[in-house]
CSV table of C-alpha atoms in Angstrom, one decimal:
chain,number,residue,atom,x,y,z
A,1,MET,CA,27.7,-5.2,59.0
A,2,THR,CA,24.8,-4.5,56.5
A,3,ALA,CA,26.2,-6.8,53.9
A,4,SER,CA,26.9,-9.6,56.4
A,5,LEU,CA,23.3,-9.3,57.6
A,6,GLU,CA,22.0,-9.7,54.1
A,7,GLN,CA,24.1,-12.8,53.7
A,8,LEU,CA,23.1,-14.2,57.0
A,9,ARG,CA,19.4,-13.9,56.2
A,10,ARG,CA,19.9,-16.3,53.4
A,11,CYS,CA,21.4,-19.0,55.7
A,12,HIS,CA,19.3,-22.0,56.7
A,13,PHE,CA,21.0,-23.0,60.0
A,14,ALA,CA,23.7,-21.7,62.4
A,15,VAL,CA,26.1,-23.5,64.6
A,16,ASP,CA,27.9,-22.4,67.8
A,17,LEU,CA,30.7,-24.8,68.3
A,18,GLY,CA,32.0,-24.2,71.8
A,19,ALA,CA,34.6,-26.0,73.8
A,20,ALA,CA,32.0,-27.1,76.4
A,21,ARG,CA,28.7,-27.2,74.4
A,22,THR,CA,27.5,-27.3,70.8
A,23,ARG,CA,24.4,-25.4,69.8
A,24,VAL,CA,22.5,-25.5,66.5
A,25,TYR,CA,19.8,-23.1,65.4
A,26,VAL,CA,17.6,-24.0,62.5
A,27,LYS,CA,15.8,-21.2,60.7
A,28,GLY,CA,12.1,-21.5,61.4
A,29,ALA,CA,12.6,-24.2,64.1
A,30,GLY,CA,14.7,-22.4,66.7
A,31,LEU,CA,17.4,-24.0,68.9
A,32,VAL,CA,17.3,-27.7,68.1
A,33,VAL,CA,20.6,-28.8,69.6
A,34,ASP,CA,22.2,-27.9,73.0
A,35,GLN,CA,24.6,-30.7,73.9
A,36,PRO,CA,28.1,-31.1,75.3
A,37,SER,CA,30.8,-31.1,72.7
A,38,ALA,CA,31.9,-34.7,73.4
A,39,ALA,CA,32.0,-38.0,71.5
A,40,ALA,CA,32.9,-41.5,72.6
A,41,VAL,CA,34.8,-43.6,70.1
A,42,ASN,CA,35.7,-47.3,70.0
A,43,THR,CA,39.4,-47.2,69.2
A,44,ARG,CA,39.4,-50.8,67.9
A,45,THR,CA,36.8,-50.3,65.2
A,46,GLY,CA,36.6,-46.5,64.9
A,47,ALA,CA,32.8,-46.7,65.5
A,48,LEU,CA,31.1,-43.8,67.2
A,49,ILE,CA,29.4,-45.0,70.4
A,50,ALA,CA,27.8,-41.9,71.9
A,51,VAL,CA,27.7,-38.1,71.5
A,52,GLY,CA,26.6,-35.2,73.7
A,53,GLU,CA,25.3,-35.8,77.2
A,54,PHE,CA,25.8,-39.6,77.2
A,55,ALA,CA,29.3,-39.3,76.0
A,56,GLU,CA,30.2,-36.8,78.7
A,57,LYS,CA,28.8,-39.1,81.4
A,58,MET,CA,31.2,-41.8,80.1
A,59,THR,CA,34.2,-39.6,80.8
A,60,GLY,CA,36.6,-41.5,83.2
A,61,ARG,CA,34.3,-44.6,83.3
A,62,THR,CA,35.2,-46.4,80.1
A,63,PRO,CA,37.4,-49.4,79.4
A,64,ASP,CA,40.7,-48.9,77.5
A,65,TYR,CA,39.3,-49.3,74.0
A,66,ILE,CA,36.7,-46.6,74.4
A,67,ARG,CA,37.9,-43.0,74.3
A,68,VAL,CA,36.0,-39.8,75.0
A,69,VAL,CA,37.2,-37.0,72.7
A,70,ARG,CA,36.4,-33.3,72.4
A,71,PRO,CA,36.8,-32.2,68.8
A,72,VAL,CA,36.5,-28.5,69.7
A,73,SER,CA,39.1,-26.7,71.9
A,74,GLY,CA,39.0,-23.0,72.8
A,75,GLY,CA,36.3,-22.3,70.2
A,76,THR,CA,38.4,-23.9,67.4
A,77,VAL,CA,37.8,-27.2,65.7
A,78,VAL,CA,40.8,-29.4,66.2
A,79,ASP,CA,39.4,-32.6,64.7
A,80,ILE,CA,37.3,-31.8,61.6
A,81,GLU,CA,36.2,-35.4,60.9
A,82,MET,CA,35.1,-36.1,64.5
A,83,ALA,CA,33.3,-32.7,64.7
A,84,GLN,CA,31.4,-33.6,61.5
A,85,ARG,CA,30.4,-37.0,62.9
A,86,MET,CA,29.4,-35.5,66.2
A,87,LEU,CA,27.2,-32.9,64.5
A,88,ARG,CA,25.5,-35.4,62.2
A,89,HIS,CA,24.4,-37.5,65.2
A,90,LEU,CA,23.4,-34.5,67.3
A,91,LEU,CA,21.2,-33.2,64.4
A,92,GLY,CA,19.5,-36.5,63.8
A,93,ASP,CA,18.1,-38.0,60.6
A,94,LYS,CA,14.9,-35.8,60.6
A,95,ILE,CA,16.7,-32.4,60.7
A,96,ARG,CA,19.4,-33.5,58.3
A,97,ARG,CA,16.8,-34.7,55.9
A,98,GLN,CA,15.0,-31.3,56.1
A,99,LEU,CA,18.3,-29.4,55.5
A,100,ARG,CA,19.3,-31.7,52.7
A,101,TYR,CA,16.4,-30.6,50.5
A,102,LYS,CA,17.2,-26.9,50.8
A,103,PRO,CA,18.5,-25.5,47.5
A,104,ARG,CA,22.1,-24.2,47.9
A,105,LEU,CA,22.2,-24.9,51.7
A,106,ARG,CA,23.9,-22.1,53.6
A,107,ALA,CA,25.2,-22.1,57.1
A,108,ALA,CA,26.5,-19.6,59.7
A,109,ALA,CA,29.0,-20.3,62.5
A,110,CYS,CA,30.5,-18.4,65.5
A,111,THR,CA,34.3,-17.9,65.6
A,112,PRO,CA,36.4,-16.3,68.4
A,113,HIS,CA,37.4,-12.7,67.8
A,114,ASP,CA,41.1,-13.4,67.2
A,115,ALA,CA,40.6,-16.7,65.3
A,116,ASP,CA,43.4,-17.1,62.8
A,117,PRO,CA,42.7,-18.1,59.1
A,118,LEU,CA,43.4,-21.8,59.8
A,119,ALA,CA,40.9,-21.9,62.7
A,120,GLN,CA,38.3,-20.2,60.4
A,121,ARG,CA,39.0,-22.7,57.7
A,122,ALA,CA,38.5,-25.6,60.0
A,123,THR,CA,35.1,-24.3,61.0
A,124,ILE,CA,34.1,-23.8,57.3
A,125,GLU,CA,35.3,-27.3,56.3
A,126,THR,CA,33.3,-28.8,59.2
A,127,LEU,CA,30.0,-27.3,58.0
A,128,VAL,CA,30.8,-28.0,54.3
A,129,GLY,CA,31.2,-31.6,55.3
A,130,LEU,CA,27.5,-31.5,56.5
A,131,GLY,CA,26.4,-30.3,53.0
A,132,ALA,CA,26.6,-26.5,53.3
A,133,ARG,CA,27.4,-24.9,50.0
A,134,ARG,CA,28.4,-21.6,51.6
A,135,VAL,CA,29.4,-20.8,55.2
A,136,GLU,CA,29.2,-17.3,56.8
A,137,LEU,CA,31.4,-16.6,59.9
A,138,VAL,CA,30.2,-14.3,62.7
A,139,ASP,CA,32.3,-13.0,65.5
A,140,THR,CA,31.2,-14.6,68.8
A,141,LEU,CA,31.2,-11.2,70.6
A,142,THR,CA,28.8,-9.7,68.1
A,143,ALA,CA,26.5,-12.7,68.1
A,144,ALA,CA,26.4,-12.8,71.9
A,145,ALA,CA,25.8,-9.0,72.2
A,146,ILE,CA,22.8,-9.3,69.8
A,147,GLY,CA,21.5,-12.4,71.5
A,148,CYS,CA,21.3,-10.7,74.9
A,149,GLY,CA,19.6,-7.6,73.5
A,150,LEU,CA,22.4,-5.1,73.5
A,151,PRO,CA,21.8,-2.1,71.1
A,152,VAL,CA,25.0,-2.8,69.1
A,153,GLU,CA,23.8,-0.9,66.1
A,154,ARG,CA,23.6,2.4,67.9
A,155,PRO,CA,26.4,5.0,68.2
A,156,GLU,CA,26.6,4.2,71.9
A,157,ALA,CA,29.1,2.0,73.7
A,158,THR,CA,28.1,-1.4,74.9
A,159,MET,CA,30.6,-3.7,76.7
A,160,ILE,CA,30.2,-7.4,76.7
A,161,MET,CA,32.2,-10.2,78.3
A,162,VAL,CA,31.9,-13.7,76.9
A,163,CYS,CA,32.9,-16.1,79.7
A,164,GLY,CA,33.7,-19.4,77.9
A,165,ALA,CA,35.1,-22.7,79.1
A,166,ALA,CA,38.6,-22.1,77.7
A,167,ALA,CA,38.9,-18.3,77.4
A,168,THR,CA,37.2,-15.0,78.3
A,169,GLN,CA,36.6,-12.4,75.6
A,170,VAL,CA,35.9,-8.8,76.4
A,171,ALA,CA,34.9,-6.1,73.9
A,172,VAL,CA,33.4,-2.7,73.4
A,173,LEU,CA,30.9,-2.4,70.5
A,174,SER,CA,29.5,0.7,68.8
A,175,LEU,CA,27.7,1.2,65.4
A,176,GLY,CA,27.5,-2.6,64.9
A,177,ALA,CA,31.3,-3.1,65.0
A,178,ILE,CA,33.9,-4.0,67.6
A,179,VAL,CA,35.8,-0.9,68.7
A,180,THR,CA,38.4,-2.8,70.8
A,181,ALA,CA,38.6,-6.3,72.1
A,182,GLU,CA,40.8,-8.6,74.2
A,183,ARG,CA,40.9,-12.4,74.6
A,184,VAL,CA,42.1,-13.7,78.0
A,185,PRO,CA,43.1,-17.5,78.0
A,186,VAL,CA,41.2,-18.0,81.3
A,187,GLY,CA,37.8,-19.6,81.5
A,188,GLY,CA,35.7,-22.1,83.4
A,189,VAL,CA,38.3,-24.8,82.9
A,190,ALA,CA,41.0,-22.7,84.6
A,191,VAL,CA,38.7,-22.0,87.5
A,192,ASP,CA,37.9,-25.7,87.8
A,193,HIS,CA,41.6,-26.5,87.7
A,194,ALA,CA,42.3,-24.0,90.4
A,195,ILE,CA,39.8,-25.7,92.7
A,196,VAL,CA,41.1,-29.2,91.9
A,197,GLN,CA,44.7,-28.1,92.7
A,198,HIS,CA,43.7,-26.4,95.9
A,199,LEU,CA,41.9,-29.6,97.2
A,200,ARG,CA,44.9,-31.7,96.1
A,201,HIS,CA,47.5,-29.6,97.9
A,202,GLN,CA,45.6,-28.5,100.9
A,203,HIS,CA,43.5,-31.6,101.7
A,204,GLU,CA,45.3,-34.3,99.7
A,205,LEU,CA,42.1,-35.1,97.9
A,206,ILE,CA,41.6,-36.0,94.3
A,207,LEU,CA,38.2,-35.1,92.8
A,208,PRO,CA,36.7,-37.7,90.4
A,209,SER,CA,36.7,-36.6,86.8
A,210,GLN,CA,33.0,-37.2,86.7
A,211,SER,CA,32.2,-34.6,89.3
A,212,VAL,CA,30.5,-32.4,86.6
A,213,ARG,CA,32.3,-29.2,87.1
A,214,PRO,CA,34.2,-29.2,90.4
A,215,LEU,CA,33.3,-25.6,91.2
A,216,GLN,CA,29.6,-26.7,91.5
A,217,LEU,CA,30.7,-29.1,94.3
A,218,ALA,CA,33.1,-26.8,96.0
A,219,LEU,CA,30.9,-23.7,95.9
A,220,SER,CA,27.3,-23.4,97.1
A,221,GLY,CA,25.1,-20.6,98.2
A,222,ASN,CA,26.6,-17.3,97.2
A,223,GLY,CA,29.9,-18.8,96.1
A,224,LEU,CA,32.5,-16.2,95.7
A,225,SER,CA,30.8,-13.7,97.9
A,226,PRO,CA,31.7,-13.7,101.7
A,227,HIS,CA,28.0,-14.2,102.5
A,228,GLY,CA,28.0,-17.8,101.4
A,229,PRO,CA,28.4,-20.9,103.7
A,230,SER,CA,31.6,-21.1,105.7
A,231,SER,CA,32.3,-24.7,104.8
A,232,THR,CA,31.1,-27.4,102.4
A,233,GLU,CA,31.5,-31.2,102.2
A,234,ILE,CA,33.5,-32.7,99.4
A,235,HIS,CA,33.9,-36.4,98.5
A,236,GLY,CA,36.9,-37.7,96.6
A,237,ARG,CA,39.9,-40.0,96.7
A,238,ASP,CA,42.7,-39.8,99.1
A,239,VAL,CA,46.1,-39.1,97.4
A,240,ALA,CA,48.1,-41.5,99.7
A,241,THR,CA,45.8,-44.4,100.3
A,242,GLY,CA,43.6,-44.3,97.2
A,243,LEU,CA,40.5,-44.8,99.4
A,244,ALA,CA,37.3,-42.7,99.3
A,245,ARG,CA,37.4,-39.9,101.7
A,246,CYS,CA,35.1,-36.9,102.7
A,247,VAL,CA,36.5,-33.6,103.9
A,248,GLN,CA,35.1,-30.3,105.1
A,249,VAL,CA,36.5,-27.5,102.9
A,250,ASP,CA,36.7,-23.9,104.0
A,251,THR,CA,34.9,-21.9,101.2
A,252,ALA,CA,37.0,-18.8,102.0
A,253,ALA,CA,40.1,-20.6,101.0
A,254,VAL,CA,38.4,-21.8,97.8
A,255,ARG,CA,37.4,-18.2,97.0
A,256,ASP,CA,41.1,-17.2,97.3
A,257,ALA,CA,42.1,-20.1,95.0
A,258,ILE,CA,39.5,-19.0,92.4
A,259,GLU,CA,40.4,-15.3,92.5
A,260,THR,CA,43.9,-16.0,91.4
A,261,PRO,CA,43.1,-17.0,87.8
A,262,LEU,CA,40.3,-14.5,87.6
A,263,THR,CA,42.7,-11.6,88.1
A,264,ALA,CA,43.8,-12.1,84.5
A,265,VAL,CA,40.2,-11.3,83.5
A,266,LEU,CA,40.4,-8.0,85.4
A,267,ASP,CA,43.6,-7.2,83.6
A,268,GLY,CA,41.9,-7.8,80.3
A,269,ILE,CA,39.0,-5.5,81.1
A,270,GLY,CA,41.6,-2.8,82.1
A,271,ARG,CA,43.4,-3.1,78.7
A,272,VAL,CA,40.1,-2.8,76.8
A,273,LEU,CA,39.1,0.3,78.7
A,274,ARG,CA,42.5,1.9,78.2
A,275,ASN,CA,42.3,1.3,74.4
A,276,CYS,CA,38.8,2.6,74.2
A,277,PRO,CA,38.0,6.3,73.2
A,278,PRO,CA,37.1,8.4,76.2
A,279,ASP,CA,33.6,9.2,74.9
A,280,LEU,CA,32.7,5.5,74.8
A,281,VAL,CA,34.2,4.9,78.3
A,282,ALA,CA,31.9,7.6,79.6
A,283,ASP,CA,28.9,5.7,78.2
A,284,LEU,CA,30.1,2.5,79.9
A,285,ALA,CA,30.2,4.2,83.3
A,286,ASP,CA,26.4,4.1,83.2
A,287,ARG,CA,25.7,1.1,81.1
A,288,GLY,CA,28.3,-1.2,82.7
A,289,ILE,CA,29.3,-4.7,81.5
A,290,MET,CA,27.0,-7.5,80.2
A,291,MET,CA,28.2,-11.0,81.1
A,292,VAL,CA,27.3,-13.9,78.9
A,293,GLY,CA,28.6,-17.5,78.5
A,294,GLY,CA,28.3,-20.5,80.8
A,295,SER,CA,31.0,-19.4,83.2
A,296,ALA,CA,29.1,-16.1,83.8
A,297,LEU,CA,27.0,-18.1,86.2
A,298,LEU,CA,29.9,-18.7,88.6
A,299,PRO,CA,28.4,-17.5,91.9
A,300,GLY,CA,29.8,-14.1,93.0
A,301,PHE,CA,31.8,-13.5,89.8
A,302,ASP,CA,29.7,-10.5,88.9
A,303,GLN,CA,30.1,-9.0,92.4
A,304,MET,CA,33.8,-9.4,92.2
A,305,LEU,CA,33.8,-7.4,88.9
A,306,ARG,CA,31.7,-4.7,90.4
A,307,GLU,CA,34.1,-4.2,93.3
A,308,ALA,CA,37.2,-4.2,91.0
A,309,THR,CA,35.9,-1.9,88.2
A,310,GLY,CA,33.3,0.3,90.0
A,311,MET,CA,30.9,-0.2,87.0
A,312,PRO,CA,27.5,-1.9,86.9
A,313,VAL,CA,27.7,-5.6,86.0
A,314,HIS,CA,24.7,-7.5,84.6
A,315,ILE,CA,24.2,-11.1,83.7
A,316,ALA,CA,22.1,-12.0,80.7
A,317,ASP,CA,18.8,-13.9,81.3
A,318,ARG,CA,20.1,-17.0,79.5
A,319,PRO,CA,23.9,-16.4,79.3
A,320,ASP,CA,24.8,-19.8,78.1
A,321,ILE,CA,22.8,-19.6,74.8
A,322,CYS,CA,23.2,-15.9,73.9
A,323,ALA,CA,25.6,-16.5,71.0
A,324,ALA,CA,23.2,-19.1,69.4
A,325,GLN,CA,20.2,-16.8,70.0
A,326,GLY,CA,22.1,-13.9,68.3
A,327,LEU,CA,22.8,-16.1,65.3
A,328,GLY,CA,19.2,-17.1,65.2
A,329,MET,CA,18.0,-13.4,65.3
A,330,MET,CA,20.3,-12.6,62.4
A,331,LEU,CA,19.1,-15.6,60.4
A,332,GLU,CA,15.4,-14.7,61.0
A,333,GLY,CA,16.0,-11.0,60.0
A,334,ARG,CA,15.1,-9.5,63.3
A,335,ILE,CA,18.1,-7.1,63.4
A,336,GLN,CA,17.9,-3.9,61.4
A,337,PRO,CA,21.2,-2.2,60.9
A,338,LEU,CA,21.7,1.6,61.2
A,339,GLU,CA,21.6,3.1,57.7
A,340,LEU,CA,24.5,5.4,57.0
A,341,ASN,CA,23.8,7.1,53.7
A,342,PRO,CA,26.8,9.1,52.2
A,343,ILE,CA,26.3,12.8,51.9
A,344,SER,CA,26.3,13.9,48.3
A,345,ALA,CA,28.0,17.1,47.3
């Protein structure tokens, strides 16, 4: 990790390309971009119409010749050219002009823990297309742990859970490295899909695609906890007639629908703990789990984990930007690695 930190200190900007949002940290300027990973394209001319927030608002509301695309899926770039075009517009002319004059421009980027070489190569090519002469890759788990203030460089166990849109990553870190990790293909999108399917099957209601995260409509108050409201009002389209309709939804039934995909996350935590050395598991009994990522804000999710694991569960102050903050701290040189000098004979 020492060599990587030395290389990261030479980087000029860092990018966290997520399935839901893209964040860019510029050295000396801080977090300059925090926008949805979406772009609207005119299929007739190939012109880029909008990116970020405006493009996301156009989802489901455009004519046939305008298509809203997401060039990042599951933390992996699936459309390199579109990702480059999206990043250029998100950065803007002023920031790109500042970066262009940097000698030997270097960049850093987050990648999922189990990213294969092709996924890593796609991320590198995306940033090389923006002018970077060299790209350093950082594990999302390590960057998020540093960003939320966990002492990852110490010989003590710290457990982090990155709750993303497409997947959830769980890991135990010690001495600046990942001891054991697990990636579960369940995230915020799976939770949203569970709520949509519940409303369709139980109430014959189709939620509009522009409902900006269905769980925010279906859950209110304390959400997953039983202390929340007993019912909530949902607006949508009737499956049979196609007309607008409003129904009262029992939040207890919604909680049951949500808990089904989240049980896979509990299984992933169990596998990580079983593969972890007993001494580190003993540390985790006191320290517990730190939750980061946008889906960590799902109401009542932390309480569900506490009851299932019996360990303390904490949510970071700004869970959605922890990975970008961690990259920024490494770029600015705020992280000091633990020096391990070899013992001479």
